[in-house]
């Protein structure tokens, strides 16, 4: 298993190196032209775009996401912002509705939609959102989670790819983490996710192979969603589920690594652990449900089937978790305690070292934190391996969905307070000065 993971990492390293050397940029692989005004057709020359923002008790970030979506640069009569609020807290629900009304009063075409249940969680909300009558006039749908803040030019950089390339179903943007420097744990997360976006997604897109939808910061062709069977809530990775089904229908995906959308990393271990359970359990469960369907599919090539089953699911979503825990946390320590257990040097040192270095390429600024990253990943491997087996065996927590806690503006306030605070006592500072400083801090 370790050797299999090593081959996969080396393959992606070779491909990404070739991509960087030969400059296979998206606009060279697919047709891209800026959309222009048409004097006769007016704004109707631009496609109608729906922007969906699914929410669930997002008190800290609802203003950021709604504000960013309403700030997207696009003809005002050709865009609809749809806030899908599944909040159970009546106070939060009221705040979100008032925010939508505030933007509506400014002339923004924004819709506030609620359900009387949370069936299907996010997938259920997105599916219900596409059923409204006004969505029938839309050609594309951009999806942003509650903590994502796209730049104003997001649609101008993504929609032309979909307009000029009818075979494209999805344009996926990269995530940019606003709180990566908050603590050591967020730096470790950044290293893992940067590899995913810098290498895995880029390689999948550049080789026209399959790569998954990240659930947010992407634009879908609504016709592709419908042809693939729409959103399904059979697993906790509804985004990956839709992407696999659309790929099996022959649709292609494009990843734009140069287009970054700001978002937030989980800043507490509890929130991160729940997120990793969902991200590890869901793909394993989806693999179990879709293996036969992928094998029987006749619309895609054998190479694409092998890539999806072996590379995408088996190596990255199952082997990567299991080998990290079993090999590094069980077998290697056993060689110290049990003399009969022997591992060749290439397996114990060379392969793990190369895999680790290749993984760190995505975040060069954190190379000095590699030791911490290794320890962090080994700790998380227990939770990920457990979640992987839960997904494969469809055990008790297979459909557990706990929304990742987000802090939003609280993060900014926390960092501002840290910068504002001074030591409690300084030599030569009078008691009166200290009291005045405390009063000023309280006011802040």
Short mmCIF file of C-alpha atoms in Angstrom, two decimals:
data_model
loop_
_atom_site.label_atom_id
_atom_site.label_comp_id
_atom_site.label_asym_id
_atom_site.label_seq_id
_atom_site.Cartn_x
_atom_site.Cartn_y
_atom_site.Cartn_z
CA UNK A 1 0.00 0.00 0.00
CA UNK A 2 2.87 2.35 0.78
CA UNK A 3 4.44 1.60 -2.60
CA UNK A 4 1.09 2.22 -4.33
CA UNK A 5 0.78 5.60 -2.66
CA UNK A 6 4.39 6.39 -3.58
CA UNK A 7 3.78 5.65 -7.28
CA UNK A 8 0.66 7.83 -7.24
CA UNK A 9 2.54 10.76 -5.66
CA UNK A 10 5.45 10.47 -8.10
CA UNK A 11 3.08 10.29 -11.08
CA UNK A 12 1.34 13.49 -10.01
CA UNK A 13 4.69 15.17 -9.32
CA UNK A 14 5.85 14.37 -12.87
CA UNK A 15 2.61 15.59 -14.45
CA UNK A 16 2.48 18.84 -12.48
CA UNK A 17 6.12 19.51 -13.37
CA UNK A 18 5.33 19.09 -17.07
CA UNK A 19 2.31 21.35 -16.72
CA UNK A 20 4.43 24.08 -15.12
CA UNK A 21 7.24 23.73 -17.70
CA UNK A 22 5.05 23.72 -20.80
CA UNK A 23 2.50 26.18 -19.44
CA UNK A 24 -0.69 24.29 -20.24
CA UNK A 25 -2.97 27.06 -19.04
CA UNK A 26 -6.77 26.65 -19.09
CA UNK A 27 -7.27 29.26 -21.83
CA UNK A 28 -4.95 27.20 -24.07
CA UNK A 29 -6.81 23.96 -23.47
CA UNK A 30 -10.29 25.42 -23.76
CA UNK A 31 -11.72 28.29 -25.75
CA UNK A 32 -11.97 31.49 -23.73
CA UNK A 33 -13.12 34.91 -24.91
CA UNK A 34 -14.46 37.75 -22.76
CA UNK A 35 -18.20 38.25 -23.07
CA UNK A 36 -19.02 41.46 -24.92
CA UNK A 37 -21.99 43.80 -25.06
CA UNK A 38 -24.49 43.34 -27.88
CA UNK A 39 -26.23 46.55 -28.98
CA UNK A 40 -29.24 44.68 -30.35
CA UNK A 41 -29.72 42.12 -27.59
CA UNK A 42 -28.58 44.29 -24.69
CA UNK A 43 -28.07 42.45 -21.40
CA UNK A 44 -29.94 39.41 -22.73
CA UNK A 45 -26.70 38.51 -24.54
CA UNK A 46 -25.32 37.50 -21.14
CA UNK A 47 -26.40 34.16 -19.65
CA UNK A 48 -28.63 34.13 -16.59
CA UNK A 49 -26.68 33.09 -13.49
CA UNK A 50 -28.01 31.76 -10.19
CA UNK A 51 -25.82 32.16 -7.09
CA UNK A 52 -26.68 29.72 -4.28
CA UNK A 53 -25.55 30.19 -0.67
CA UNK A 54 -26.60 27.29 1.60
CA UNK A 55 -26.63 28.23 5.30
CA UNK A 56 -27.24 26.66 8.68
CA UNK A 57 -27.06 28.89 11.78
CA UNK A 58 -24.19 30.89 10.26
CA UNK A 59 -24.36 33.82 12.68
CA UNK A 60 -20.69 34.78 12.35
CA UNK A 61 -20.35 34.71 8.56
CA UNK A 62 -23.75 35.28 6.94
CA UNK A 63 -23.05 38.97 6.27
CA UNK A 64 -19.68 38.25 4.67
CA UNK A 65 -21.01 35.63 2.24
CA UNK A 66 -24.19 37.48 1.29
CA UNK A 67 -22.26 40.73 0.86
CA UNK A 68 -19.65 39.05 -1.36
CA UNK A 69 -22.32 37.36 -3.51
CA UNK A 70 -24.27 40.60 -3.91
CA UNK A 71 -21.02 42.35 -4.83
CA UNK A 72 -20.36 40.10 -7.84
CA UNK A 73 -19.87 42.11 -11.01
CA UNK A 74 -22.50 40.95 -13.52
CA UNK A 75 -25.47 42.65 -15.27
CA UNK A 76 -27.94 43.15 -12.45
CA UNK A 77 -30.90 41.79 -14.42
CA UNK A 78 -28.97 38.61 -15.34
CA UNK A 79 -28.12 37.36 -11.86
CA UNK A 80 -30.18 35.95 -8.99
CA UNK A 81 -28.71 35.51 -5.51
CA UNK A 82 -30.46 32.68 -3.65
CA UNK A 83 -29.90 32.31 0.10
CA UNK A 84 -30.93 28.81 1.21
CA UNK A 85 -31.37 29.12 4.95
CA UNK A 86 -31.84 25.90 6.93
CA UNK A 87 -31.19 27.65 10.26
CA UNK A 88 -32.99 26.31 13.33
CA UNK A 89 -32.11 29.30 15.50
CA UNK A 90 -34.95 31.85 15.07
CA UNK A 91 -32.64 34.76 15.92
CA UNK A 92 -30.14 33.80 13.22
CA UNK A 93 -32.97 33.16 10.78
CA UNK A 94 -34.31 36.64 11.38
CA UNK A 95 -30.88 38.22 10.97
CA UNK A 96 -30.28 36.46 7.65
CA UNK A 97 -33.71 37.46 6.33
CA UNK A 98 -33.13 41.09 7.33
CA UNK A 99 -29.75 41.07 5.57
CA UNK A 100 -31.42 39.77 2.40
CA UNK A 101 -34.07 42.49 2.64
CA UNK A 102 -31.35 45.12 3.07
CA UNK A 103 -29.65 44.05 -0.15
CA UNK A 104 -32.99 43.78 -1.95
CA UNK A 105 -33.69 47.41 -1.03
CA UNK A 106 -30.47 48.31 -2.90
CA UNK A 107 -31.81 46.78 -6.10
CA UNK A 108 -30.16 43.35 -5.82
CA UNK A 109 -32.24 40.43 -7.11
CA UNK A 110 -31.93 38.30 -3.97
CA UNK A 111 -34.24 35.50 -2.84
CA UNK A 112 -34.51 34.25 0.74
CA UNK A 113 -35.63 30.60 0.73
CA UNK A 114 -36.37 28.34 3.72
CA UNK A 115 -37.62 24.78 4.21
CA UNK A 116 -39.76 23.25 6.92
CA UNK A 117 -37.19 20.46 7.42
CA UNK A 118 -33.47 19.69 6.94
CA UNK A 119 -33.89 16.50 4.92
CA UNK A 120 -30.77 15.81 2.91
CA UNK A 121 -28.85 18.61 4.67
CA UNK A 122 -26.91 20.68 2.11
CA UNK A 123 -27.83 18.44 -0.84
CA UNK A 124 -31.50 18.73 0.08
CA UNK A 125 -31.29 22.53 0.27
CA UNK A 126 -29.50 22.85 -3.09
CA UNK A 127 -31.96 20.44 -4.73
CA UNK A 128 -34.95 22.34 -3.36
CA UNK A 129 -33.40 25.63 -4.44
CA UNK A 130 -33.28 24.52 -8.09
CA UNK A 131 -37.01 23.69 -8.06
CA UNK A 132 -38.20 27.31 -7.82
CA UNK A 133 -39.87 28.67 -10.94
CA UNK A 134 -37.47 31.58 -11.43
CA UNK A 135 -34.53 29.14 -11.72
CA UNK A 136 -35.86 27.84 -15.06
CA UNK A 137 -34.52 30.96 -16.79
CA UNK A 138 -30.98 30.36 -15.43
CA UNK A 139 -28.24 28.64 -17.43
CA UNK A 140 -25.55 28.34 -14.75
CA UNK A 141 -25.38 28.12 -10.96
CA UNK A 142 -22.48 29.32 -8.79
CA UNK A 143 -22.30 27.72 -5.34
CA UNK A 144 -20.62 29.28 -2.30
CA UNK A 145 -20.62 27.96 1.27
CA UNK A 146 -21.43 30.46 4.00
CA UNK A 147 -17.81 31.38 4.75
CA UNK A 148 -16.73 31.89 1.12
CA UNK A 149 -16.14 35.36 -0.29
CA UNK A 150 -15.64 35.48 -4.07
CA UNK A 151 -13.97 38.46 -5.73
CA UNK A 152 -16.24 40.74 -7.84
CA UNK A 153 -14.78 39.44 -11.13
CA UNK A 154 -15.44 35.76 -10.30
CA UNK A 155 -18.22 35.30 -12.87
CA UNK A 156 -16.37 37.20 -15.61
CA UNK A 157 -13.47 34.74 -15.28
CA UNK A 158 -15.52 31.52 -15.10
CA UNK A 159 -18.70 31.91 -17.16
CA UNK A 160 -16.91 32.46 -20.54
CA UNK A 161 -15.39 28.97 -20.28
CA UNK A 162 -18.86 27.45 -19.91
CA UNK A 163 -20.37 29.64 -22.65
CA UNK A 164 -17.71 28.85 -25.28
CA UNK A 165 -17.20 25.16 -24.36
CA UNK A 166 -20.53 23.27 -24.35
CA UNK A 167 -18.81 20.06 -23.18
CA UNK A 168 -17.83 21.68 -19.85
CA UNK A 169 -20.11 21.06 -16.89
CA UNK A 170 -18.08 22.64 -14.09
CA UNK A 171 -15.47 25.33 -13.51
CA UNK A 172 -13.87 24.93 -10.08
CA UNK A 173 -11.87 27.70 -8.37
CA UNK A 174 -9.16 27.35 -5.73
CA UNK A 175 -9.64 28.04 -2.01
CA UNK A 176 -7.65 30.79 -0.31
CA UNK A 177 -7.49 30.57 3.48
CA UNK A 178 -7.89 33.85 5.37
CA UNK A 179 -6.96 32.39 8.76
CA UNK A 180 -4.07 30.09 7.77
CA UNK A 181 -1.73 31.91 10.16
CA UNK A 182 -4.10 31.83 13.14
CA UNK A 183 -2.42 28.87 14.83
CA UNK A 184 -0.22 25.83 14.17
CA UNK A 185 -3.23 23.63 13.45
CA UNK A 186 -4.47 25.90 10.64
CA UNK A 187 -0.95 25.91 9.16
CA UNK A 188 -1.05 22.10 9.09
CA UNK A 189 -4.44 22.14 7.37
CA UNK A 190 -3.13 24.61 4.82
CA UNK A 191 -0.28 22.23 3.92
CA UNK A 192 -2.65 19.32 3.28
CA UNK A 193 -5.23 21.32 1.34
CA UNK A 194 -2.69 23.26 -0.71
CA UNK A 195 -1.35 19.95 -2.03
CA UNK A 196 -4.89 18.98 -3.00
CA UNK A 197 -5.46 22.21 -4.92
CA UNK A 198 -1.95 22.79 -6.27
CA UNK A 199 -1.30 19.23 -7.41
CA UNK A 200 -4.28 16.84 -7.31
CA UNK A 201 -6.89 19.17 -8.83
CA UNK A 202 -4.42 20.65 -11.32
CA UNK A 203 -3.27 17.23 -12.51
CA UNK A 204 -6.84 15.97 -12.91
CA UNK A 205 -7.84 19.03 -14.93
CA UNK A 206 -4.68 19.16 -17.09
CA UNK A 207 -4.89 15.49 -18.10
CA UNK A 208 -8.66 15.72 -18.79
CA UNK A 209 -9.11 13.04 -16.13
CA UNK A 210 -11.68 13.09 -13.36
CA UNK A 211 -11.36 15.41 -10.38
CA UNK A 212 -13.98 16.10 -7.75
CA UNK A 213 -16.13 19.14 -7.16
CA UNK A 214 -15.14 20.73 -3.84
CA UNK A 215 -18.73 21.57 -2.92
CA UNK A 216 -18.22 25.33 -3.16
CA UNK A 217 -16.43 28.04 -5.16
CA UNK A 218 -17.52 26.46 -8.44
CA UNK A 219 -19.93 27.17 -11.31
CA UNK A 220 -22.10 24.38 -12.72
CA UNK A 221 -24.04 24.14 -15.97
CA UNK A 222 -27.59 23.47 -14.75
CA UNK A 223 -28.26 21.18 -17.73
CA UNK A 224 -25.36 18.96 -16.59
CA UNK A 225 -26.77 18.76 -13.04
CA UNK A 226 -30.15 17.71 -14.43
CA UNK A 227 -28.66 15.11 -16.80
CA UNK A 228 -26.60 13.61 -13.99
CA UNK A 229 -29.73 13.11 -11.90
CA UNK A 230 -29.55 16.20 -9.67
CA UNK A 231 -28.38 16.43 -6.09
CA UNK A 232 -28.55 13.25 -3.99
CA UNK A 233 -28.24 12.91 -0.22
CA UNK A 234 -27.22 9.24 -0.05
CA UNK A 235 -23.78 10.18 1.34
CA UNK A 236 -22.24 13.14 3.17
CA UNK A 237 -20.22 14.10 0.05
CA UNK A 238 -23.05 15.20 -2.22
CA UNK A 239 -20.60 17.31 -4.24
CA UNK A 240 -18.38 14.34 -5.12
CA UNK A 241 -21.44 12.21 -5.82
CA UNK A 242 -22.75 14.71 -8.39
CA UNK A 243 -19.31 15.12 -9.97
CA UNK A 244 -18.84 11.36 -10.45
CA UNK A 245 -22.30 10.95 -11.97
CA UNK A 246 -21.80 13.94 -14.32
CA UNK A 247 -18.41 12.56 -15.36
CA UNK A 248 -19.97 9.19 -16.19
CA UNK A 249 -22.37 11.05 -18.50
CA UNK A 250 -19.39 12.34 -20.48
CA UNK A 251 -19.20 15.88 -19.07
CA UNK A 252 -15.80 17.54 -18.56
CA UNK A 253 -14.54 19.69 -15.68
CA UNK A 254 -12.06 22.57 -15.55
CA UNK A 255 -9.99 23.72 -12.57
CA UNK A 256 -8.78 27.34 -12.39
CA UNK A 257 -5.86 27.43 -9.96
CA UNK A 258 -5.30 31.14 -10.63
CA UNK A 259 -8.79 32.04 -9.42
CA UNK A 260 -8.86 32.07 -5.61
CA UNK A 261 -11.87 32.42 -3.32
CA UNK A 262 -11.34 33.44 0.29
CA UNK A 263 -12.66 31.14 3.00
CA UNK A 264 -12.00 29.99 6.55
CA UNK A 265 -10.28 26.91 7.97
CA UNK A 266 -11.63 25.20 11.11
CA UNK A 267 -9.77 26.80 14.01
CA UNK A 268 -10.68 24.29 16.74
CA UNK A 269 -9.70 20.63 16.85
CA UNK A 270 -13.30 19.57 17.50
CA UNK A 271 -14.57 21.33 14.36
CA UNK A 272 -11.70 19.95 12.29
CA UNK A 273 -12.25 16.39 13.55
CA UNK A 274 -15.94 16.46 12.58
CA UNK A 275 -15.04 17.86 9.15
CA UNK A 276 -12.42 15.15 8.57
CA UNK A 277 -14.87 12.44 9.61
CA UNK A 278 -17.28 13.63 6.92
CA UNK A 279 -14.53 14.02 4.30
CA UNK A 280 -13.14 10.52 4.98
CA UNK A 281 -16.35 8.58 5.60
CA UNK A 282 -18.32 10.09 2.69
CA UNK A 283 -15.93 9.15 -0.18
CA UNK A 284 -15.50 5.60 1.15
CA UNK A 285 -19.26 5.18 1.35
CA UNK A 286 -19.73 6.68 -2.14
CA UNK A 287 -17.10 4.26 -3.49
CA UNK A 288 -19.09 1.36 -2.07
CA UNK A 289 -22.33 2.65 -3.62
CA UNK A 290 -20.96 3.57 -7.07
CA UNK A 291 -18.34 0.90 -7.83
CA UNK A 292 -20.69 -1.32 -9.85
CA UNK A 293 -22.27 1.68 -11.60
CA UNK A 294 -18.83 2.92 -12.69
CA UNK A 295 -17.81 -0.52 -13.97
CA UNK A 296 -21.02 -0.94 -15.99
CA UNK A 297 -20.91 2.54 -17.53
CA UNK A 298 -20.49 2.55 -21.32
CA UNK A 299 -20.14 6.28 -21.99
CA UNK A 300 -16.62 6.76 -20.65
CA UNK A 301 -13.34 5.10 -21.63
CA UNK A 302 -11.67 2.25 -19.76
CA UNK A 303 -8.82 4.61 -18.81
CA UNK A 304 -11.26 7.00 -17.12
CA UNK A 305 -12.90 4.14 -15.22
CA UNK A 306 -9.51 2.91 -14.01
CA UNK A 307 -8.53 6.43 -12.99
CA UNK A 308 -11.73 7.03 -11.01
CA UNK A 309 -11.76 3.63 -9.28
CA UNK A 310 -8.06 3.09 -8.65
CA UNK A 311 -6.44 6.52 -8.46
CA UNK A 312 -9.21 8.81 -7.22
CA UNK A 313 -11.13 6.52 -4.87
CA UNK A 314 -8.93 3.56 -3.89
CA UNK A 315 -5.53 5.25 -3.52
CA UNK A 316 -6.46 8.78 -2.38
CA UNK A 317 -9.61 8.10 -0.37
CA UNK A 318 -8.91 4.68 1.16
CA UNK A 319 -5.26 3.58 0.93
CA UNK A 320 -3.86 7.00 1.89
CA UNK A 321 -5.74 6.97 5.20
CA UNK A 322 -5.20 3.31 6.09
CA UNK A 323 -1.48 3.18 5.28
CA UNK A 324 -0.78 6.35 7.27
CA UNK A 325 -2.26 4.81 10.40
CA UNK A 326 -1.39 1.11 10.05
CA UNK A 327 2.12 1.52 8.64
CA UNK A 328 3.40 4.66 10.37
CA UNK A 329 1.54 4.36 13.68
CA UNK A 330 1.45 0.57 14.16
CA UNK A 331 3.96 -1.33 12.02
CA UNK A 332 6.94 1.04 12.32
CA UNK A 333 6.66 1.38 16.14
CA UNK A 334 6.35 -2.42 16.30
CA UNK A 335 9.83 -2.78 14.77
CA UNK A 336 11.24 -1.17 17.92
CA UNK A 337 9.26 -3.37 20.33
CA UNK A 338 9.27 -6.64 18.37
CA UNK A 339 12.68 -7.62 16.93
CA UNK A 340 11.11 -10.16 14.56
CA UNK A 341 9.38 -7.33 12.63
CA UNK A 342 11.83 -6.00 10.05
CA UNK A 343 11.26 -3.42 7.34
CA UNK A 344 13.77 -2.66 4.57
CA UNK A 345 15.35 0.77 4.64
CA UNK A 346 13.66 1.86 1.41
CA UNK A 347 10.26 1.13 2.92
CA UNK A 348 10.91 2.68 6.33
CA UNK A 349 12.87 5.78 5.28
CA UNK A 350 13.10 6.54 1.57
CA UNK A 351 9.48 6.10 0.48
CA UNK A 352 7.94 7.96 3.48
CA UNK A 353 10.47 10.79 3.11
CA UNK A 354 9.77 11.28 -0.59
CA UNK A 355 5.99 11.14 -0.08
CA UNK A 356 6.27 13.74 2.70
CA UNK A 357 8.47 16.09 0.65
CA UNK A 358 6.20 15.82 -2.39
CA UNK A 359 3.21 16.66 -0.20
CA UNK A 360 4.97 19.77 1.14
CA UNK A 361 5.62 21.18 -2.35
CA UNK A 362 2.21 22.85 -2.37
CA UNK A 363 3.13 25.08 0.60
CA UNK A 364 6.82 26.07 0.36
CA UNK A 365 6.51 28.63 3.16
CA UNK A 366 5.76 25.83 5.64
CA UNK A 367 8.65 23.48 4.83
CA UNK A 368 10.17 24.17 8.26
CA UNK A 369 6.98 22.77 9.85
CA UNK A 370 7.26 19.33 8.22
CA UNK A 371 7.96 17.54 11.49
CA UNK A 372 4.83 19.02 13.07
CA UNK A 373 2.82 18.17 9.94
CA UNK A 374 3.94 14.52 10.10
CA UNK A 375 2.91 14.25 13.77
CA UNK A 376 -0.39 16.03 13.09
CA UNK A 377 -1.24 13.78 10.14
CA UNK A 378 -0.39 10.65 12.15
CA UNK A 379 -2.77 11.73 14.91
CA UNK A 380 -5.54 12.47 12.39
CA UNK A 381 -4.92 9.17 10.58
CA UNK A 382 -6.66 7.29 13.41
CA UNK A 383 -9.84 9.35 12.97
CA UNK A 384 -9.67 9.16 9.17
CA UNK A 385 -9.08 5.40 9.12
CA UNK A 386 -11.96 4.84 11.49
CA UNK A 387 -14.22 7.04 9.34
CA UNK A 388 -13.08 5.23 6.18
CA UNK A 389 -14.10 1.84 7.58
CA UNK A 390 -17.41 3.31 8.81
CA UNK A 391 -18.08 4.43 5.23
CA UNK A 392 -17.04 1.14 3.64
CA UNK A 393 -19.11 -0.91 6.08
CA UNK A 394 -21.99 1.61 6.34
CA UNK A 395 -21.73 1.57 10.11
CA UNK A 396 -23.52 3.78 12.66
CA UNK A 397 -22.11 7.27 11.94
CA UNK A 398 -22.01 6.88 8.16
CA UNK A 399 -24.50 9.72 7.55
CA UNK A 400 -23.45 11.96 10.43
CA UNK A 401 -23.42 15.60 9.32
CA UNK A 402 -22.19 18.26 11.72
CA UNK A 403 -21.76 21.70 10.15
CA UNK A 404 -18.19 22.98 10.54
CA UNK A 405 -18.07 25.81 13.05
CA UNK A 406 -17.00 29.16 11.56
CA UNK A 407 -15.88 32.31 13.36
CA UNK A 408 -15.87 34.96 10.62
CA UNK A 409 -15.60 38.46 12.10
CA UNK A 410 -14.81 36.95 15.51
CA UNK A 411 -11.45 35.92 14.06
CA UNK A 412 -10.65 39.51 13.09
CA UNK A 413 -11.71 40.78 16.51
CA UNK A 414 -9.63 38.12 18.27
CA UNK A 415 -6.47 38.96 16.29
CA UNK A 416 -7.09 42.68 16.75
CA UNK A 417 -7.37 42.24 20.51
CA UNK A 418 -4.14 40.25 20.58
CA UNK A 419 -2.33 43.03 18.77
CA UNK A 420 -3.95 45.67 20.97
CA UNK A 421 -3.15 44.08 24.34
CA UNK A 422 -0.03 45.03 26.27
CA UNK A 423 1.72 43.32 29.21
CA UNK A 424 -0.12 43.69 32.51
CA UNK A 425 2.85 45.30 34.25
CA UNK A 426 5.79 47.34 33.09
CA UNK A 427 8.60 48.81 35.15
CA UNK A 428 8.08 52.52 35.63
CA UNK A 429 4.41 52.49 34.64
CA UNK A 430 2.11 54.03 37.21
CA UNK A 431 -1.07 52.39 38.49
CA UNK A 432 -3.13 55.24 37.00
CA UNK A 433 -1.67 54.62 33.51
CA UNK A 434 -2.46 50.92 33.79
CA UNK A 435 -6.07 51.66 34.78
CA UNK A 436 -6.47 54.10 31.87
CA UNK A 437 -5.14 51.43 29.49
CA UNK A 438 -7.60 48.83 30.84
CA UNK A 439 -10.51 51.25 30.34
CA UNK A 440 -9.43 51.91 26.76
CA UNK A 441 -9.18 48.17 26.07
CA UNK A 442 -12.67 47.56 27.45
CA UNK A 443 -14.07 50.30 25.23
CA UNK A 444 -12.38 48.69 22.23
#
